[in-house]
Coordinates of C-alpha atoms and ligand atoms in Angstrom, one line a residue:
X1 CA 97.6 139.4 204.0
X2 CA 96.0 136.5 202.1
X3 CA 97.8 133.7 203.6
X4 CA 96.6 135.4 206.8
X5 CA 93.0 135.3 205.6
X6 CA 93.1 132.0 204.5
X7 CA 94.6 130.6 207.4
X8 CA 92.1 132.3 209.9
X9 CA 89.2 130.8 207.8
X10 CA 90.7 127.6 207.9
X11 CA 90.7 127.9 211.8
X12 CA 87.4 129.4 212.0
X13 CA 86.0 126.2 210.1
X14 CA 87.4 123.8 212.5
X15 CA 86.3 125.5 215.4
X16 CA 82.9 125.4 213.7
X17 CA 83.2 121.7 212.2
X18 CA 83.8 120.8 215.9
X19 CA 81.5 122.6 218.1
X20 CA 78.4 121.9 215.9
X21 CA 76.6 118.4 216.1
X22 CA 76.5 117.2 212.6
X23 CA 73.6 116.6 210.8
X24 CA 72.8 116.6 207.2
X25 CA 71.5 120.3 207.6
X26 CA 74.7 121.7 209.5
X27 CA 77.0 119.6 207.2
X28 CA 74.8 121.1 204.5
X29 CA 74.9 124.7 205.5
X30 CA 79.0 124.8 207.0
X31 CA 79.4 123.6 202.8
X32 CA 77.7 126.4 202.1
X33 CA 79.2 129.4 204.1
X34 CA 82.7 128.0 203.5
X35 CA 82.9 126.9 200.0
X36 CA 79.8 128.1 198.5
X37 CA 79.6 130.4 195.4
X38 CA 79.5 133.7 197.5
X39 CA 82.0 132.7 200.2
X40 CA 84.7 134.3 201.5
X41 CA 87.1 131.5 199.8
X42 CA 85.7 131.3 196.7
X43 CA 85.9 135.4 196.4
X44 CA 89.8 135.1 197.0
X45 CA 90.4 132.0 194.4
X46 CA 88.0 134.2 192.1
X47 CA 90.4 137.2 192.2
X48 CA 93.7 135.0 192.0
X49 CA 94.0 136.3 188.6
X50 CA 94.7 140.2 190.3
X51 CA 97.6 138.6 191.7
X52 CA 101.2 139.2 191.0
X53 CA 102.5 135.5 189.6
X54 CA 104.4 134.6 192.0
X55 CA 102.0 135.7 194.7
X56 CA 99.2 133.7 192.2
X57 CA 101.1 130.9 192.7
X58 CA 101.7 130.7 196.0
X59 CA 98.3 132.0 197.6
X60 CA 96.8 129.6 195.0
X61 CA 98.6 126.8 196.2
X62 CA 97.4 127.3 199.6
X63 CA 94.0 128.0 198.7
X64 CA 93.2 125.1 196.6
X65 CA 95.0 122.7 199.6
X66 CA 93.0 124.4 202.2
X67 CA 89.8 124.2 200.3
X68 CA 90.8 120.4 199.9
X69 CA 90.9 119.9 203.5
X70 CA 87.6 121.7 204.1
X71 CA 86.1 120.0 201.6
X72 CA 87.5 116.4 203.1
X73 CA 86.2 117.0 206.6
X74 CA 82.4 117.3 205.7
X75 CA 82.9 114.7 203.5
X76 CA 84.4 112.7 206.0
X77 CA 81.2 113.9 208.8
X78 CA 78.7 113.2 205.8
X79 CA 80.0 109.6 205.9
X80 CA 80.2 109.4 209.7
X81 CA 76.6 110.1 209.5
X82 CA 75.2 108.2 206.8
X83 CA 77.0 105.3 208.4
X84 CA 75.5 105.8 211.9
X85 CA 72.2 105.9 210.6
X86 CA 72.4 102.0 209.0
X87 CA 71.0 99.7 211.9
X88 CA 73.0 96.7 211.5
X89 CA 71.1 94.5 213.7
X90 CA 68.1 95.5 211.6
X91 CA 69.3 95.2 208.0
X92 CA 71.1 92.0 208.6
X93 CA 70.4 89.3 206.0
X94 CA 69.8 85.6 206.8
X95 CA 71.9 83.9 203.7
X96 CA 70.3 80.5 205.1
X97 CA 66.6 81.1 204.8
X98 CA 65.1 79.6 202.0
X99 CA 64.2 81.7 199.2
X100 CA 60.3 82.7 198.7
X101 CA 59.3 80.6 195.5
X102 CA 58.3 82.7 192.2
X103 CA 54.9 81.1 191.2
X104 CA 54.7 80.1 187.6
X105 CA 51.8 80.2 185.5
X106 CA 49.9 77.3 184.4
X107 CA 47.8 77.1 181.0
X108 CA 43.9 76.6 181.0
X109 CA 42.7 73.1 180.2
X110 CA 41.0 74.7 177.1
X111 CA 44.5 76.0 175.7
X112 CA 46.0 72.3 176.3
X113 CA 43.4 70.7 174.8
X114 CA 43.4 72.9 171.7
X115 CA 46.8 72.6 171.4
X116 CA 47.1 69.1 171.5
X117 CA 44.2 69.0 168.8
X118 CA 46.4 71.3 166.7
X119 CA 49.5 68.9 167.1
X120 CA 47.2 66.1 166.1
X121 CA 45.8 67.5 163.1
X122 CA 48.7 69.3 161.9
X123 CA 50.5 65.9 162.2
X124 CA 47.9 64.6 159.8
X125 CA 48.3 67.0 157.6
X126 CA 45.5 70.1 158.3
X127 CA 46.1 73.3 158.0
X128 CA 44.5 75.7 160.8
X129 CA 42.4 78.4 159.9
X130 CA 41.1 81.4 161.2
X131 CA 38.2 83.7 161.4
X132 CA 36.2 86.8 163.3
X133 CA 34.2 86.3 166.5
X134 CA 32.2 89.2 165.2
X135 CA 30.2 88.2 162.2
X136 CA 27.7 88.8 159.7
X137 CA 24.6 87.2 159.5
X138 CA 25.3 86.3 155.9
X139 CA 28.4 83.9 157.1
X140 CA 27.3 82.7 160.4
X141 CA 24.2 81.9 159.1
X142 CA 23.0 82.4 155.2
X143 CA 26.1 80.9 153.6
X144 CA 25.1 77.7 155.6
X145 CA 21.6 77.6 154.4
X146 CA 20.6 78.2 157.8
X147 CA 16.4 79.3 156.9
X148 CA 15.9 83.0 157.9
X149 CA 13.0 81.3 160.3
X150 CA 15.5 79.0 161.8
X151 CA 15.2 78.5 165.8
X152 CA 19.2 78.8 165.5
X153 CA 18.8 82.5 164.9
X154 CA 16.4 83.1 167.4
X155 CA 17.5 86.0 170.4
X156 CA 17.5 82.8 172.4
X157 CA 20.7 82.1 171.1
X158 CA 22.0 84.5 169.0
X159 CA 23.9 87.6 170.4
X160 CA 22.9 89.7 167.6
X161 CA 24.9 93.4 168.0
X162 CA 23.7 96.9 167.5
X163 CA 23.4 97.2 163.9
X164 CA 25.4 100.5 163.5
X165 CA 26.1 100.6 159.8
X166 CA 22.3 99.4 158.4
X167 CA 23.7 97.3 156.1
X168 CA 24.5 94.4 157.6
X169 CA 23.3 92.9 160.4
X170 CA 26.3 91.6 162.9
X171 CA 26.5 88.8 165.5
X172 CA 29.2 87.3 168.2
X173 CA 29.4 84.1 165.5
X174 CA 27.4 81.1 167.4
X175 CA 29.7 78.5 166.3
X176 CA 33.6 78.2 164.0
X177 CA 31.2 76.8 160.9
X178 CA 31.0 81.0 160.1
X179 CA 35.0 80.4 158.8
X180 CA 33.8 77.2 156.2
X181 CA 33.0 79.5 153.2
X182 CA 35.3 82.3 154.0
X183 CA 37.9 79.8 153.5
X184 CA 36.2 78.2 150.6
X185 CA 36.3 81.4 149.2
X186 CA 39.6 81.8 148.7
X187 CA 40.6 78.4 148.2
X188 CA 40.5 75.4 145.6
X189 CA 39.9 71.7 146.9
X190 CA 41.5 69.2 147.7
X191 CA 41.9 70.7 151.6
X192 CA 41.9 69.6 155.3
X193 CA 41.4 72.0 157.8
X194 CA 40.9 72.8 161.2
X195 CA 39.1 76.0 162.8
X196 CA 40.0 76.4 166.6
X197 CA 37.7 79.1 168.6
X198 CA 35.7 81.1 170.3
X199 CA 32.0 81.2 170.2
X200 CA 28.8 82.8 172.2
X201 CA 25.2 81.5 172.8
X202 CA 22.9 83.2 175.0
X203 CA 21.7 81.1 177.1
X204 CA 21.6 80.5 180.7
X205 CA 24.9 78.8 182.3
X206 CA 24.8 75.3 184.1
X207 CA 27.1 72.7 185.0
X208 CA 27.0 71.5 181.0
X209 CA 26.6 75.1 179.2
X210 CA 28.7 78.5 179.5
X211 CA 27.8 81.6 177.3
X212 CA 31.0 81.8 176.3
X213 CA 33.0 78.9 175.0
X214 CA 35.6 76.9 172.4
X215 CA 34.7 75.0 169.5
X216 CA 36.3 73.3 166.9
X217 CA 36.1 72.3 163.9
X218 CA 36.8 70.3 161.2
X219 CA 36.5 70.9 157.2
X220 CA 37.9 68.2 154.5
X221 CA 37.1 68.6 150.6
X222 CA 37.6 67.0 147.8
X223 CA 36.7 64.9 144.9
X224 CA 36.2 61.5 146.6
X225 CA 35.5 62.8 150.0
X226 CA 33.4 59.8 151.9
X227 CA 31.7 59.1 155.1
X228 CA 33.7 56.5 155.8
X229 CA 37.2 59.1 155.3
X230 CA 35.4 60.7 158.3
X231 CA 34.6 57.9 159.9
X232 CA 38.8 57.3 160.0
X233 CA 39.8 60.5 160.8
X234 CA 37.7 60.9 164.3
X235 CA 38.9 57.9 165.3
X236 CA 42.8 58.6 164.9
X237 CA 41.9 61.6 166.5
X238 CA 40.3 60.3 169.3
X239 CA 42.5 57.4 169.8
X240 CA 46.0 59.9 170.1
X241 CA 44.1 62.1 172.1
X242 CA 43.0 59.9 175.0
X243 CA 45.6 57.8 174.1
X244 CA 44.0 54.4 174.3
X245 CA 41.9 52.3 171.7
X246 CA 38.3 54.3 170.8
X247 CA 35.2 53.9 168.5
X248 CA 33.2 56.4 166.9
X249 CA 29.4 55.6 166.3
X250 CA 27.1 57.7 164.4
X251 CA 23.6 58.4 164.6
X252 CA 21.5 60.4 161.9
X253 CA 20.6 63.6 162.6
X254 CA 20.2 67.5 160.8
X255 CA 21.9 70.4 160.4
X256 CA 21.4 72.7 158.0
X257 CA 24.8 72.7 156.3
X258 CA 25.0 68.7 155.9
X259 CA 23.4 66.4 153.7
X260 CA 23.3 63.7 155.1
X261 CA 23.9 64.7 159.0
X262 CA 25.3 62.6 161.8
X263 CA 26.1 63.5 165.6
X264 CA 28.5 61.1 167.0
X265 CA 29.5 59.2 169.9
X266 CA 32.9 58.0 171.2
X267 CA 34.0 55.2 173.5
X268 CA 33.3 56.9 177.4
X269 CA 36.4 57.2 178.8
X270 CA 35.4 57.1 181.9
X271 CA 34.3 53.3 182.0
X272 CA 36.0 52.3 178.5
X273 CA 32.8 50.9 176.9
X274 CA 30.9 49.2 180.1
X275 CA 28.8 51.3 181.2
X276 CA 28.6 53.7 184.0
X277 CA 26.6 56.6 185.8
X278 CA 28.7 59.2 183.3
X279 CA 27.6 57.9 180.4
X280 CA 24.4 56.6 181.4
X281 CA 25.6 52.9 181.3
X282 CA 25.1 53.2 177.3
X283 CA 29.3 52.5 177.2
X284 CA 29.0 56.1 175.2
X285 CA 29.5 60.0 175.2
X286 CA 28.1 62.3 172.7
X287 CA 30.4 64.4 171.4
X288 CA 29.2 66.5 168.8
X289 CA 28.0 66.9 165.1
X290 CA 28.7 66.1 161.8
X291 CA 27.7 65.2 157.8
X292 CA 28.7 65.8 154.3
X293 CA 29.2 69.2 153.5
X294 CA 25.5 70.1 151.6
X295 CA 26.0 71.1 148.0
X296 CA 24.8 74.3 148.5
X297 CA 27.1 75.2 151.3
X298 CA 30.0 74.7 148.4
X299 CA 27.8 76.7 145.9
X300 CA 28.0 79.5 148.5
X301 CA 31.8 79.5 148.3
X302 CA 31.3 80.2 144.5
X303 CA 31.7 75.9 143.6
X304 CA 30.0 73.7 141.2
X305 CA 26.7 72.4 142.3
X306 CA 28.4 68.3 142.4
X307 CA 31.7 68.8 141.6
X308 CA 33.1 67.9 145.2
X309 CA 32.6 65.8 148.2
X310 CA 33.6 66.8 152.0
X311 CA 32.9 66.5 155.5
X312 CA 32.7 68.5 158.6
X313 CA 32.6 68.2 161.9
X314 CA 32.1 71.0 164.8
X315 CA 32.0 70.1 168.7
X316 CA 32.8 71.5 171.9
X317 CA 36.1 72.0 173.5
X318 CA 34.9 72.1 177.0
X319 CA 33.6 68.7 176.3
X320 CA 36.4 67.1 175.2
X321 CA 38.5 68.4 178.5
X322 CA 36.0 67.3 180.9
X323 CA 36.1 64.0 179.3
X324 CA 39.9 64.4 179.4
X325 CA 40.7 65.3 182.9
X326 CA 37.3 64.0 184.4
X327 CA 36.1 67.8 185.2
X328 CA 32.1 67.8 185.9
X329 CA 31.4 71.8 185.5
X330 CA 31.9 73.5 182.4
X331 CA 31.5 76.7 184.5
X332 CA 35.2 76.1 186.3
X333 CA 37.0 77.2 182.7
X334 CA 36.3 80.6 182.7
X335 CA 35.5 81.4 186.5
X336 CA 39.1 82.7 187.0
X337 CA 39.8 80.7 189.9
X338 CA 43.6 79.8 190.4
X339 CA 43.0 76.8 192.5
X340 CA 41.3 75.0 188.8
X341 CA 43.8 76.3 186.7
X342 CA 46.8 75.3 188.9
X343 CA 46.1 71.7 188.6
X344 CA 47.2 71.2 185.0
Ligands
DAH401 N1 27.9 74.2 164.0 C1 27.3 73.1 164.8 C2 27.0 73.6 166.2 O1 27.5 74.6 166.6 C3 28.2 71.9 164.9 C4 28.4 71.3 163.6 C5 27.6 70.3 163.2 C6 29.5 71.6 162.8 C7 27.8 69.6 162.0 C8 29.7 71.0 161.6 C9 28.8 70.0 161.2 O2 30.7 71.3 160.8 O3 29.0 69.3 160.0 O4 26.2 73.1 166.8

């Protein structure tokens, strides 16, 4: 009787499988009917164990081999279909067509330039320190014996923040001199160090000024710290990093925090010393500021009043690019524009 049954569902599948035109919906639901948990199948192979054991074993047999078959067919149509619905001509693949190249990434200026200084100095022996770009007034400004009436912290260029705690008053730090006597601080002479980094002004952009921008700077102390120590250092500097033969000339000047102060010059690069439209045919660039660390600044930092000598130096990164790889806006650095970037 069950051989029977089995043998008339087996027929009654393939006169199905064959009649219907298969799609992953009739595949789907002939699975169903046939094999499926309520089926008529599965109900005998369920009640194989009410079976004599001889009749378990032979009806068994025949079920399982029959279900095998069923279950090859459909798998055999799903196949058929999947494979009839891959358009060949479509997803064939030119192995000969050049790939599409991957663009890579190129570094700012500002970053090559910086580290290029850090390379330099470091190679000189400097350390590198760090410092926030938020501030206090007391470092950014007091510690330097910059006077409470001094233009420098005027809202014309000072980014002074919300004060939120009333105890302090906080600013976007106008320039890396805010890391001097934090690092003095903690400490002792002798030292050389450099301070790499951000800084804010507010004031108006134009081909030579950006709001936001890179400084660095330059701190050495010790007991026998000269002018003339100074005078040496820049020009190795300068001389590795535009790689040909430089001067440095100094003129006097004031800051605050040096005593006396200096802004200096280098050899223009573009002309080598002539003279030319860059440099105002003077055969020089001005490149930033610099002086003997004033005694006070050290008493700050918790040092005797005399008891050592240093210099420092601060000037602008952007500066030292465009001078670099002849660049004529300072605005180009931080407008974002691929096309600048991709040519270094
Ligand atoms: N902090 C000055 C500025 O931003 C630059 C400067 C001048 C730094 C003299 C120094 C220095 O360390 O000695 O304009």
């Amino acid at each position: 009787m069950l051989k029977e049954k089995i043998e008339s569902l087996k027929k009654q599948f393939l006169e199905e499988v064959g009649k219907i035109t298969p799609s992953e919906e009739r595949l789907f639901e002939l699975e169903k009917k046939y094999l499926g948990r309520k089926s008529e199948f599965i109900g005998i192979l369920k009640n194989l164990k009410n079976l004599t054991p001889e009749e378990r074993k032979q009806i068994g047999e025949l079920a399982n081999r029959t279900k095998d078959e069923i279950m090859e067919i459909i798998s055999g149509k799903k196949k058929e279909l999947e494979a009839g619905s891959i358009d060949f001509e479509k997803e064939k693949i030119d192995v000969t067509i050049p790939g599409k190249r991957k663009g890579v990434g190129h570094l700012n200026p500002i970053s090559l330039v910086q580290m290029e200084i850090e390379d330099i100095f470091t190679s000189m022996g400097f350390e590198i320190a760090d410092g926030p770009e938020v501030e206090n007034e007391h470092y950014n400004f007091d510690v330097l014996n910059v006077p409470k009436d001094h233009p420098a912290r005027d809202m014309q260029d000072t980014f002074w923040l919300k004060d939120i705690s009333n105890k302090e008053k906080l600013v976007l730090r106008t320039h890396t001199s805010n890391v001097q006597v934090r690092y003095m601080e903690k400490h002792k002479p002798p030292f050389k160090i450099i301070i790499p980094g951000k800084v804010f002004r507010h004031e108006a952009t134009d081909p030579r000024h950006e709001h936001t921008f890179y400084q660095f700077e330059a701190l050495v102390v010790g007991k026998k710290i000269s002018a003339a120590n100074f005078k040496y250092i820049a020009k190795t500097f300068f001389e590795r990093f535009f790689e040909k033969e430089m001067n440095v000339r100094l003129r006097p000047s004031f800051f605050p925090f040096t005593e006396p102060s200096f802004e200096f010059d280098i050899t223009c690069n573009i002309c080598n010393g002539k003279g030319c439209p860059t440099c105002s045919h003077s055969g020089w660039q001005e490149i930033g500021g610099a002086g003997m660390v004033n005694q006070k600044v050290f008493e700050a930092a918790g040092y005797k009043n005399g008891e050592y000598q240093g210099f420092a130096w601060g000037f602008g990164m952007e500066r030292l690019a465009m001078l670099k790889y002849k660049i004529d806006d300072a605005r180009l650095f931080h407008g974002g524009d691929l096309r600048f970037t991709k040519q270094f």
